[in-house]
């Protein structure tokens, strides 16, 4: 599950120049660090979904992750928040209920 706050969606719209109807893809990318999986971090791209595993629409923007990248969130929900103090977005990973 992807939860994007309205404030975070507005940040994406402003920073990426997005218009209603566009989409932001979250994907796993190889990089140093990474909170959830060492050696990988979460990347973003403005792209239309092809085979989305999860998606959420906020402020007219679709936020999604393709099936091929779903392993990155295995057992977790992604919360995308706006940190007013930093003027930037923040990713929080919340353990999914496995009932």
PDB file of C-alpha atoms in Angstrom:
ATOM      1  CA  UNK A   1       0.000   0.000   0.000  1.00  0.00           C
ATOM      2  CA  UNK A   2       1.167   3.533  -0.802  1.00  0.00           C
ATOM      3  CA  UNK A   3      -0.150   6.349   1.390  1.00  0.00           C
ATOM      4  CA  UNK A   4       0.734   9.840   0.166  1.00  0.00           C
ATOM      5  CA  UNK A   5      -0.321  12.836   2.251  1.00  0.00           C
ATOM      6  CA  UNK A   6      -1.927  15.781   0.474  1.00  0.00           C
ATOM      7  CA  UNK A   7       1.054  17.937   1.472  1.00  0.00           C
ATOM      8  CA  UNK A   8       3.481  15.432  -0.051  1.00  0.00           C
ATOM      9  CA  UNK A   9       1.406  15.261  -3.252  1.00  0.00           C
ATOM     10  CA  UNK A  10       1.538  19.054  -3.501  1.00  0.00           C
ATOM     11  CA  UNK A  11       5.328  18.895  -3.078  1.00  0.00           C
ATOM     12  CA  UNK A  12       5.581  16.431  -5.989  1.00  0.00           C
ATOM     13  CA  UNK A  13       3.341  18.637  -8.143  1.00  0.00           C
ATOM     14  CA  UNK A  14       5.477  21.698  -7.456  1.00  0.00           C
ATOM     15  CA  UNK A  15       8.928  20.069  -7.613  1.00  0.00           C
ATOM     16  CA  UNK A  16       8.233  17.956 -10.704  1.00  0.00           C
ATOM     17  CA  UNK A  17       5.836  20.360 -12.446  1.00  0.00           C
ATOM     18  CA  UNK A  18       3.057  17.772 -12.466  1.00  0.00           C
ATOM     19  CA  UNK A  19      -0.469  18.293 -13.740  1.00  0.00           C
ATOM     20  CA  UNK A  20      -3.586  16.344 -12.813  1.00  0.00           C
ATOM     21  CA  UNK A  21      -3.641  13.022 -14.681  1.00  0.00           C
ATOM     22  CA  UNK A  22       0.109  12.425 -14.500  1.00  0.00           C
ATOM     23  CA  UNK A  23       1.739   9.662 -12.467  1.00  0.00           C
ATOM     24  CA  UNK A  24       4.778   9.173 -10.229  1.00  0.00           C
ATOM     25  CA  UNK A  25       6.452   5.774 -10.187  1.00  0.00           C
ATOM     26  CA  UNK A  26       8.324   4.557  -7.120  1.00  0.00           C
ATOM     27  CA  UNK A  27      10.962   1.944  -7.919  1.00  0.00           C
ATOM     28  CA  UNK A  28      13.832   0.086  -6.303  1.00  0.00           C
ATOM     29  CA  UNK A  29      17.223   1.320  -7.443  1.00  0.00           C
ATOM     30  CA  UNK A  30      20.725   0.202  -6.617  1.00  0.00           C
ATOM     31  CA  UNK A  31      22.489   2.773  -4.432  1.00  0.00           C
ATOM     32  CA  UNK A  32      24.444   3.219  -1.251  1.00  0.00           C
ATOM     33  CA  UNK A  33      22.460   3.254   1.958  1.00  0.00           C
ATOM     34  CA  UNK A  34      18.771   2.566   2.004  1.00  0.00           C
ATOM     35  CA  UNK A  35      16.655   2.136   5.112  1.00  0.00           C
ATOM     36  CA  UNK A  36      14.664  -0.908   4.111  1.00  0.00           C
ATOM     37  CA  UNK A  37      17.138  -2.893   1.982  1.00  0.00           C
ATOM     38  CA  UNK A  38      20.856  -2.081   2.294  1.00  0.00           C
ATOM     39  CA  UNK A  39      22.293  -1.318  -1.133  1.00  0.00           C
ATOM     40  CA  UNK A  40      18.926  -0.200  -2.523  1.00  0.00           C
ATOM     41  CA  UNK A  41      16.870   2.943  -2.170  1.00  0.00           C
ATOM     42  CA  UNK A  42      13.579   4.226  -3.474  1.00  0.00           C
ATOM     43  CA  UNK A  43      13.718   6.103  -6.752  1.00  0.00           C
ATOM     44  CA  UNK A  44      11.027   8.199  -8.412  1.00  0.00           C
ATOM     45  CA  UNK A  45      10.143   8.843 -12.025  1.00  0.00           C
ATOM     46  CA  UNK A  46       7.311  10.600 -13.849  1.00  0.00           C
ATOM     47  CA  UNK A  47       5.853   7.805 -15.966  1.00  0.00           C
ATOM     48  CA  UNK A  48       2.514   6.188 -16.743  1.00  0.00           C
ATOM     49  CA  UNK A  49       1.764   2.784 -15.175  1.00  0.00           C
ATOM     50  CA  UNK A  50       2.208  -0.333 -17.312  1.00  0.00           C
ATOM     51  CA  UNK A  51       1.625  -3.130 -14.805  1.00  0.00           C
ATOM     52  CA  UNK A  52       1.101  -1.494 -11.406  1.00  0.00           C
ATOM     53  CA  UNK A  53       1.250  -3.697  -8.331  1.00  0.00           C
ATOM     54  CA  UNK A  54      -0.134  -0.917  -6.134  1.00  0.00           C
ATOM     55  CA  UNK A  55      -1.389   2.580  -6.770  1.00  0.00           C
ATOM     56  CA  UNK A  56      -2.914   5.521  -4.938  1.00  0.00           C
ATOM     57  CA  UNK A  57      -4.404   8.705  -6.393  1.00  0.00           C
ATOM     58  CA  UNK A  58      -3.932  11.943  -4.446  1.00  0.00           C
ATOM     59  CA  UNK A  59      -4.508  15.522  -5.643  1.00  0.00           C
ATOM     60  CA  UNK A  60      -5.106  14.212  -9.181  1.00  0.00           C
ATOM     61  CA  UNK A  61      -1.723  12.438  -9.323  1.00  0.00           C
ATOM     62  CA  UNK A  62      -1.354   8.644  -9.404  1.00  0.00           C
ATOM     63  CA  UNK A  63       1.455   7.308  -7.206  1.00  0.00           C
ATOM     64  CA  UNK A  64       2.351   3.706  -7.983  1.00  0.00           C
ATOM     65  CA  UNK A  65       4.860   0.875  -7.975  1.00  0.00           C
ATOM     66  CA  UNK A  66       5.132  -1.622 -10.828  1.00  0.00           C
ATOM     67  CA  UNK A  67       4.747  -5.352 -10.147  1.00  0.00           C
ATOM     68  CA  UNK A  68       8.463  -5.909 -10.838  1.00  0.00           C
ATOM     69  CA  UNK A  69       9.433  -3.625  -7.942  1.00  0.00           C
ATOM     70  CA  UNK A  70       6.939  -4.897  -5.365  1.00  0.00           C
ATOM     71  CA  UNK A  71       9.649  -6.992  -3.661  1.00  0.00           C
ATOM     72  CA  UNK A  72      11.017  -3.738  -2.235  1.00  0.00           C
ATOM     73  CA  UNK A  73       7.914  -3.247  -0.067  1.00  0.00           C
ATOM     74  CA  UNK A  74       7.376  -6.915   0.797  1.00  0.00           C
ATOM     75  CA  UNK A  75       5.719  -6.880   4.218  1.00  0.00           C
ATOM     76  CA  UNK A  76       5.555  -3.070   4.419  1.00  0.00           C
ATOM     77  CA  UNK A  77       3.338  -0.127   3.529  1.00  0.00           C
ATOM     78  CA  UNK A  78       4.951   3.021   2.153  1.00  0.00           C
ATOM     79  CA  UNK A  79       3.930   6.313   3.754  1.00  0.00           C
ATOM     80  CA  UNK A  80       5.066   9.409   1.890  1.00  0.00           C
ATOM     81  CA  UNK A  81       5.002  12.506   4.079  1.00  0.00           C
ATOM     82  CA  UNK A  82       6.037  16.133   3.697  1.00  0.00           C
ATOM     83  CA  UNK A  83       8.479  17.444   6.300  1.00  0.00           C
ATOM     84  CA  UNK A  84       7.802  21.171   6.556  1.00  0.00           C
ATOM     85  CA  UNK A  85      11.000  21.790   8.528  1.00  0.00           C
ATOM     86  CA  UNK A  86      13.144  20.283   5.775  1.00  0.00           C
ATOM     87  CA  UNK A  87      10.912  21.394   2.910  1.00  0.00           C
ATOM     88  CA  UNK A  88      11.210  17.880   1.504  1.00  0.00           C
ATOM     89  CA  UNK A  89       9.424  14.554   1.411  1.00  0.00           C
ATOM     90  CA  UNK A  90      10.093  11.705   3.796  1.00  0.00           C
ATOM     91  CA  UNK A  91       9.503   7.981   3.319  1.00  0.00           C
ATOM     92  CA  UNK A  92       8.276   5.910   6.237  1.00  0.00           C
ATOM     93  CA  UNK A  93       7.929   2.148   6.057  1.00  0.00           C
ATOM     94  CA  UNK A  94       5.188   0.631   8.186  1.00  0.00           C
ATOM     95  CA  UNK A  95       4.994  -3.109   8.827  1.00  0.00           C
ATOM     96  CA  UNK A  96       1.922  -4.554   7.113  1.00  0.00           C
ATOM     97  CA  UNK A  97      -0.495  -6.640   9.119  1.00  0.00           C
ATOM     98  CA  UNK A  98      -0.011 -10.278   8.257  1.00  0.00           C
ATOM     99  CA  UNK A  99      -3.272 -11.574   9.796  1.00  0.00           C
TER     100      UNK A  99
END
